[in-house]
CSV table of C-alpha atoms in Angstrom, one decimal:
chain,number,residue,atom,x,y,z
A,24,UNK,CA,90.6,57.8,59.8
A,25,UNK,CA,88.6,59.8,57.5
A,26,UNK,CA,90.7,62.4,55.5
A,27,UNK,CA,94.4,62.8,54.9
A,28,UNK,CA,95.3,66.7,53.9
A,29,UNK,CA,98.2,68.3,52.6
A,30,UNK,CA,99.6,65.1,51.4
A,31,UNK,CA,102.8,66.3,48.7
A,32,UNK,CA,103.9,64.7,45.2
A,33,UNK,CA,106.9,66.3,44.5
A,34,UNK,CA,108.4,66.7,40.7
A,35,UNK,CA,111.4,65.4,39.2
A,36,UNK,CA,114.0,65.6,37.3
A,37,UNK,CA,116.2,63.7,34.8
A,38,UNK,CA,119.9,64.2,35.9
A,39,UNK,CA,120.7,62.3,32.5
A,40,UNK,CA,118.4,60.2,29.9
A,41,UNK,CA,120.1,57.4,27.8
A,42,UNK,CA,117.9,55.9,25.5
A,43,UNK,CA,119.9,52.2,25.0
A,44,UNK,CA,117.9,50.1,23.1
A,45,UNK,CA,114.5,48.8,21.9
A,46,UNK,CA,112.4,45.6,23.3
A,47,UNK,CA,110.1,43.8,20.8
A,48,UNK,CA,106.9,45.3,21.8
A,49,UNK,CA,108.0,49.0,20.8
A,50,UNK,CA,108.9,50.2,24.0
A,51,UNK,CA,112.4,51.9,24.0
A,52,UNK,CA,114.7,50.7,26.8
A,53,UNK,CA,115.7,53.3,29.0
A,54,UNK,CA,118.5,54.6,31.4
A,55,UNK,CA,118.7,57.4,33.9
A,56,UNK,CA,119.0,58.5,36.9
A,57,UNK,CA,115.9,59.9,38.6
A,58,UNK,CA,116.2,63.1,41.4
A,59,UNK,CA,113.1,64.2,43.5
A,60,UNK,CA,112.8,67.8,44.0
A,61,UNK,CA,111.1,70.1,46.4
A,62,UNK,CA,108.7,71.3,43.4
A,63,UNK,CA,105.4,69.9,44.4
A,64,UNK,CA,101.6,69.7,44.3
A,65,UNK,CA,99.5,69.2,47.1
A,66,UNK,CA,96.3,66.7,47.2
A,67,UNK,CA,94.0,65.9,49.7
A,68,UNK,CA,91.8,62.6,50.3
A,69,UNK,CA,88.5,62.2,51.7
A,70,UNK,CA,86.9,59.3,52.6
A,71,UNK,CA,83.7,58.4,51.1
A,72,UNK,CA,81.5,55.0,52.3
A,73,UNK,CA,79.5,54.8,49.2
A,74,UNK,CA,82.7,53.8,46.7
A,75,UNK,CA,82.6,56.4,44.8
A,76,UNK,CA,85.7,58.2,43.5
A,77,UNK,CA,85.5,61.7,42.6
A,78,UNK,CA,88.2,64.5,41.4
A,79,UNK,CA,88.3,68.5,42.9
A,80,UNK,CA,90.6,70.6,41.0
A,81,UNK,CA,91.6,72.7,43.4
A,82,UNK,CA,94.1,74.8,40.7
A,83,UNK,CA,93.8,74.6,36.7
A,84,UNK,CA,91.6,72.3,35.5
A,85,UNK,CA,92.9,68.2,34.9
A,86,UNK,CA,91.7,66.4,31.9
A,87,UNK,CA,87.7,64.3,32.9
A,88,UNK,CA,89.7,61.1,33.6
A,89,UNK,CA,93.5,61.5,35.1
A,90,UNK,CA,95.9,59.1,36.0
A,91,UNK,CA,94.8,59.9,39.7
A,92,UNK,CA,91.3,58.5,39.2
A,93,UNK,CA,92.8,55.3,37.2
A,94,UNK,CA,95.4,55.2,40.4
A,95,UNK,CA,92.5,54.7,42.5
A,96,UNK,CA,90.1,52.8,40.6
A,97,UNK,CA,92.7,50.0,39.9
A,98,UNK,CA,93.8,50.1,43.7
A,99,UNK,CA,89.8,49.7,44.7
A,100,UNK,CA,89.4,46.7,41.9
A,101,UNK,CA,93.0,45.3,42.9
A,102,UNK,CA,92.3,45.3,46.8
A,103,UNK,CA,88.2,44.5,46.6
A,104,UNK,CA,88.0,47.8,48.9
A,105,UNK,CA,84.0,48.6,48.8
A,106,UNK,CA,85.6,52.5,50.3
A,107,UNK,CA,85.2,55.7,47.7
A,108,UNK,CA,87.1,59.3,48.1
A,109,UNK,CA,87.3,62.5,47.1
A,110,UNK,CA,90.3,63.3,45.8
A,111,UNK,CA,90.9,67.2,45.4
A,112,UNK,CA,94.0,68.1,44.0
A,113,UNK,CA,96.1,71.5,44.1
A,114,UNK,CA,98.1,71.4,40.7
A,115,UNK,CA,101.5,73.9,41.3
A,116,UNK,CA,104.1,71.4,38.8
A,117,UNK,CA,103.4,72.2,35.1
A,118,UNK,CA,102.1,69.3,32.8
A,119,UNK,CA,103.8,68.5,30.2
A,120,UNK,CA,107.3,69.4,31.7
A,121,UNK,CA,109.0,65.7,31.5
A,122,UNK,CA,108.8,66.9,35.5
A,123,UNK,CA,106.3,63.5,36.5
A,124,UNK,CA,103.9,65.6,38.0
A,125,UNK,CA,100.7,63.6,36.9
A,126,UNK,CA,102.9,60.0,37.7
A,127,UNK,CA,103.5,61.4,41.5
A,128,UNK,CA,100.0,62.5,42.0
A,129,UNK,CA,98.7,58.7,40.8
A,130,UNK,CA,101.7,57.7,43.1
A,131,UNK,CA,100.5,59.7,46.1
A,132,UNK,CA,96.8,59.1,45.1
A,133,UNK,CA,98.1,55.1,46.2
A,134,UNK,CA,100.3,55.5,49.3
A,135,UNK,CA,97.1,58.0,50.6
A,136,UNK,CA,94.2,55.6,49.5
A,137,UNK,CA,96.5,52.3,51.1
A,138,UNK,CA,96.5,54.3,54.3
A,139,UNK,CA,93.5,55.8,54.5
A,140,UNK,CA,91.6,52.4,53.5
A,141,UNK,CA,93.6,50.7,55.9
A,142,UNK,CA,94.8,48.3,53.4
A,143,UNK,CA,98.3,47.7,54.4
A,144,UNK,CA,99.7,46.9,51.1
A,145,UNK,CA,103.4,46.8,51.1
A,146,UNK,CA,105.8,48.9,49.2
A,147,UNK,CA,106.6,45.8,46.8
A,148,UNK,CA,102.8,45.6,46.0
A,149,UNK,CA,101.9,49.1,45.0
A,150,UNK,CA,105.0,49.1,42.6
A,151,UNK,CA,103.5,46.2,41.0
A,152,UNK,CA,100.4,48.1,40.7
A,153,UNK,CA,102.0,51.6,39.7
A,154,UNK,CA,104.3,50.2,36.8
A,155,UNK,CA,101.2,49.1,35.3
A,156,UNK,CA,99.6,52.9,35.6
A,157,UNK,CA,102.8,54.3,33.7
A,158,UNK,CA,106.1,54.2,33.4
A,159,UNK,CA,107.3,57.0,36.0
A,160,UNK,CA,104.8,55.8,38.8
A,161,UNK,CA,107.2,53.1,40.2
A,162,UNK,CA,110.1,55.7,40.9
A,163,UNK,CA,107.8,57.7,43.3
A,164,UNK,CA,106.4,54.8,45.0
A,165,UNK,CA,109.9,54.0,45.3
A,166,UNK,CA,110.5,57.2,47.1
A,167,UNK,CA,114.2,57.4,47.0
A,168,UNK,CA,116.7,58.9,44.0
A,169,UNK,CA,117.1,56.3,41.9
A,170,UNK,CA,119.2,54.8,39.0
A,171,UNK,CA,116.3,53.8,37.0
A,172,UNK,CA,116.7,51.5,33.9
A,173,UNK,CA,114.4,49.0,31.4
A,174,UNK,CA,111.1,51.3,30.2
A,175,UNK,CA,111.2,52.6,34.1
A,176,UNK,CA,110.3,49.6,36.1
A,177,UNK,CA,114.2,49.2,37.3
A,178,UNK,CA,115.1,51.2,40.5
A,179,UNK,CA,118.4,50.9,42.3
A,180,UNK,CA,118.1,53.6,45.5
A,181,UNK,CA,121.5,55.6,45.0
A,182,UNK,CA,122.7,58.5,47.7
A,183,UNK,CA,123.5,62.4,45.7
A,184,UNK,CA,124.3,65.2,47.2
A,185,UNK,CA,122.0,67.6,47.6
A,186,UNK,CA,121.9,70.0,44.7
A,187,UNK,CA,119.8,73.6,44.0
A,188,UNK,CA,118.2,73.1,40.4
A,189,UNK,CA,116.9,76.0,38.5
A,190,UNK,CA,113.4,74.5,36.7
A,191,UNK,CA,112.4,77.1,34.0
A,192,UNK,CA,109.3,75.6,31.6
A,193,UNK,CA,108.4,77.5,28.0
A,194,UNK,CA,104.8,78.0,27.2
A,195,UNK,CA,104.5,75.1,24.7
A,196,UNK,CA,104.0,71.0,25.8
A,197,UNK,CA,105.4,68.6,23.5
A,198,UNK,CA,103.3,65.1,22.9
A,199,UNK,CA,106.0,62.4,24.0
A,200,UNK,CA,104.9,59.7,21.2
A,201,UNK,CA,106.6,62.6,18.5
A,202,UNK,CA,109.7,62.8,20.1
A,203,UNK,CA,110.2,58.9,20.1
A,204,UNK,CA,109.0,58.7,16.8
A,205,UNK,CA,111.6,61.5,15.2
A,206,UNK,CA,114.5,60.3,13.1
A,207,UNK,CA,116.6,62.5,15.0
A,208,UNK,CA,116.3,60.3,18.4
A,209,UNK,CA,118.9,58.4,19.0
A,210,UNK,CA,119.0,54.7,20.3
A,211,UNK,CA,121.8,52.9,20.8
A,212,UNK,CA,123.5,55.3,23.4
A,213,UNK,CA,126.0,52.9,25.1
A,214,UNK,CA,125.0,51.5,28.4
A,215,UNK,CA,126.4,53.8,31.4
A,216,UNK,CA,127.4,52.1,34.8
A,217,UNK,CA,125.6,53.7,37.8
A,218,UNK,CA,129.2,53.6,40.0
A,219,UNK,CA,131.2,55.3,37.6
A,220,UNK,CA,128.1,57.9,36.9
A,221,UNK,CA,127.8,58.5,40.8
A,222,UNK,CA,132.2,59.0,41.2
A,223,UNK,CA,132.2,61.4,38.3
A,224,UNK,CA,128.6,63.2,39.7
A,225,UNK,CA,130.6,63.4,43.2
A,226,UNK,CA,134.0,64.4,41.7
A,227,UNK,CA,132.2,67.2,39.9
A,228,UNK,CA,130.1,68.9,43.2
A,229,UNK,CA,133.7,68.5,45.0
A,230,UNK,CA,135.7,70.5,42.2
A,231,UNK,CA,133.4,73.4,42.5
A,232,UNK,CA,135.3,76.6,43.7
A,233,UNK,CA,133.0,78.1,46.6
A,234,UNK,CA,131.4,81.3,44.6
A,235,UNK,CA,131.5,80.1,41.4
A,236,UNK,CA,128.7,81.5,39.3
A,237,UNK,CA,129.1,78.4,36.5
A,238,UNK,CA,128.7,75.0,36.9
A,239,UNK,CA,129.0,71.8,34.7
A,240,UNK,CA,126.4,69.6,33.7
A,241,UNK,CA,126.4,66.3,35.7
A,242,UNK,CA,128.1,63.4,33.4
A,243,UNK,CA,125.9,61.6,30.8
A,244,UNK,CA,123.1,63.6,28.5
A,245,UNK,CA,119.6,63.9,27.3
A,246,UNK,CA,118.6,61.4,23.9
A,247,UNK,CA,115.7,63.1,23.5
A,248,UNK,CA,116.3,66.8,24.0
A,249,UNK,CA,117.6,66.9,20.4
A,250,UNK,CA,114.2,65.7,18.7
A,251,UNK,CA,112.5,67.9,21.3
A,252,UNK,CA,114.5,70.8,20.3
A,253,UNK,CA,113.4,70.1,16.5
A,254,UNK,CA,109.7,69.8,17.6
A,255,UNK,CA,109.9,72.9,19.8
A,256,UNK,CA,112.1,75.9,19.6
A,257,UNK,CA,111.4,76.9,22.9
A,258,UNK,CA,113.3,74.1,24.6
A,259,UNK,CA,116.3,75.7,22.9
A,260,UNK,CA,115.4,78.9,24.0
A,261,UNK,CA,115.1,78.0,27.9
A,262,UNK,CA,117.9,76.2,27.9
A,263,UNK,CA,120.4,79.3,26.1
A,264,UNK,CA,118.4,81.8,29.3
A,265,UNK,CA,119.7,78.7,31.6
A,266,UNK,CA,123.1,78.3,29.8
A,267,UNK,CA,123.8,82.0,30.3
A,268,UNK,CA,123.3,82.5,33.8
A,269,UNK,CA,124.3,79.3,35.7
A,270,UNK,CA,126.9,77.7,33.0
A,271,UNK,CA,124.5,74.9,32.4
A,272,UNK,CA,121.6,73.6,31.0
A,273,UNK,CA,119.7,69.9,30.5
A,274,UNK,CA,116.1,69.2,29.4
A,275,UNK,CA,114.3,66.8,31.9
A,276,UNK,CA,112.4,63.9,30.5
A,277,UNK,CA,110.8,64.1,27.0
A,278,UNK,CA,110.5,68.3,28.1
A,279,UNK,CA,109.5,71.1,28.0
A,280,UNK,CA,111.3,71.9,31.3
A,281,UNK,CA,114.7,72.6,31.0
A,282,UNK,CA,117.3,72.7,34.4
A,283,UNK,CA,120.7,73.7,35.5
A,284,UNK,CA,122.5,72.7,38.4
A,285,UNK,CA,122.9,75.4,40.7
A,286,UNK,CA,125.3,74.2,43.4
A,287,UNK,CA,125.6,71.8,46.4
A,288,UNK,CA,125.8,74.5,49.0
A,289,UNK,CA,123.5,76.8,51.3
A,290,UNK,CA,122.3,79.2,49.1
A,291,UNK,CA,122.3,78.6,44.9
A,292,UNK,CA,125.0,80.5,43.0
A,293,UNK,CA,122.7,82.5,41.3
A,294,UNK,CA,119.0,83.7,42.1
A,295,UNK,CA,116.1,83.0,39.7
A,296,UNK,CA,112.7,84.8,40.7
A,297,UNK,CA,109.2,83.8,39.9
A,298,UNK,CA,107.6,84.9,37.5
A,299,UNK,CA,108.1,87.7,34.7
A,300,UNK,CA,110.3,89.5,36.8
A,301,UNK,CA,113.1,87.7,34.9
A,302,UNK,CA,112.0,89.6,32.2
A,303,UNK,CA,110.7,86.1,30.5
A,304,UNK,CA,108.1,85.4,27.7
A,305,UNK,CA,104.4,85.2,28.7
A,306,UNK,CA,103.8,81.6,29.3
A,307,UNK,CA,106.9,80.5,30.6
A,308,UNK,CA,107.1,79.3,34.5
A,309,UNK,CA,110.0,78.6,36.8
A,310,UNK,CA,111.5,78.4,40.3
A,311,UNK,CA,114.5,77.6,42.1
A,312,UNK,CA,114.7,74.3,43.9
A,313,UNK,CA,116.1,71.7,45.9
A,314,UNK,CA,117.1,67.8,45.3
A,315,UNK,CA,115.0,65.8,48.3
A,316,UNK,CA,116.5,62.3,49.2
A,317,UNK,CA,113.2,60.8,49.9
A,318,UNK,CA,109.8,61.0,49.4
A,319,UNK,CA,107.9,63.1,51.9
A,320,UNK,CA,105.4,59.9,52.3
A,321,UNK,CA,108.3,57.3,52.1
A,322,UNK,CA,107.9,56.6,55.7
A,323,UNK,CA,103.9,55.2,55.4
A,324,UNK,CA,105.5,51.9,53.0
A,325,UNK,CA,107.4,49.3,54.5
């Protein structure tokens, strides 16, 4: 095998974010519950026999040294593989969104490399490597919605229904280490119990009245989109456009993206267009999209 194309590493999204305590070493303790969605860039991987490992931005430009080329470097150091690649990537999920986009690149950087090396590591084995890459990397090795707890590391597979989201994303990035910083973040938000989030997340997509153009928020909230509200306006701003049309609104991650459930069923209750067509700011970028149960490479790890 000497190339795999068109391999995807979709985005995510946040459906809530507790923050519920605070270990010794700094890292704050974390709870939520983690959907994939069909929002996704597309990398391809080339073989090389010299052991080299190079980057091709195929889209905007990454920073020199990205968590894709760390992905595979530790994978090559970890595995003693003498094997290089090219790794050309075609970015389509903002950065700087709280949507993982660079965390499911590294994570499909690994599942690619451990295939096309012929490696054979198991799934167990490139989460032990990925949590060590960042905190978000073990969820899409994981490959499966998960309630997610500790500083990420945690992943209990749960089973949603699937859900339209409308993603929209303002101009500005916000730098995660001043949201966790701010005075305004809270916590000591009270643990949540994944069964009794699930039966209230259910009981919610059952109570919706076929046509409705506003839904709820799922149960639970965001600890950070308060701080990141303070440090950005714009988060604010997306989420009142959101709030309007579809009834809800809840920033993913430590932002900028903001989403809103748009129903369960065929179509979404509401369109959202691409684009400034919406009549948007320059700079902001959005699209409709859909919850996925699995990875699209969740079959290649035992």
């Amino acid at each position: 095998m000497n190339a795999l194309y068109d391999l995807q590493a979709p985005a995510k999204l946040n459906l809530f974010l507790h923050v519920v305590g605070r270990r010794a070493d700094g890292y704050h303790l974390l709870q939520s519950v983690f959907t994939l969605i069909d929002w996704a860039d597309t990398l391809h991987l080339e073989r090389r026999a010299d052991g080299q490992l190079h980057r091709h931005d195929l889209g905007p430009a990454l920073p020199p040294d990205d968590l894709c080329l760390k992905a595979a470097r530790a994978l090559q150091a970890e595995s003693g593989c003498t094997l290089g690649a090219d790794i050309s990537i075609d970015k389509a999920v903002p950065w700087g969104a709280g949507l993982g986009g660079g965390s499911s690149d590294a994570a499909t950087v690994l599942i690619g490399l451990n295939r096309l090396w012929g490696l054979g590591w198991s799934r167990q084995r490139l989460l032990a490597l990925g949590e060590r890459l960042g905190a978000d990397v073990p969820f899409f090795i994981g490959g499966h919605t998960a309630f997610v707890e500790g500083i990420g590391e945690q992943l209990s597979p749960v089973s949603m229904t699937p859900q339209h989201y409308a993603v929209l994303k303002p101009a500005a990035a916000i730098p995660t280490a001043g949201i966790f910083s701010s005075p305004l973040l809270t916590r000591d938000t009270e643990a949540a119990i994944v069964t009794g989030f699930l039966a209230d997340a259910e009981a919610l997509v059952r109570s919706e009245v076929g046509g409705a153009k506003t839904l709820a928020s799922f149960p639970g909230h965001n600890d950070l989109q308060r701080a990141a509200e303070a440090l950005c306006p714009e988060v604010a701003e997306v989420g009142r456009w959101l709030q309007a049309r579809f009834g809800n609104s809840r920033m993913t991650g430590s932002g900028s993206a903001v989403y809103a459930r748009a129903g369960a069923g065929e179509r979404p209750v509401a369109t959202m267009h691409e684009g400034r067509t919406e009549g948007w700011p320059e700079g902001w970028v959005g699209r409709m999209c859909r919850s996925l149960d699995v990875h699209p490479l969740a079959g290649w790890l035992g």
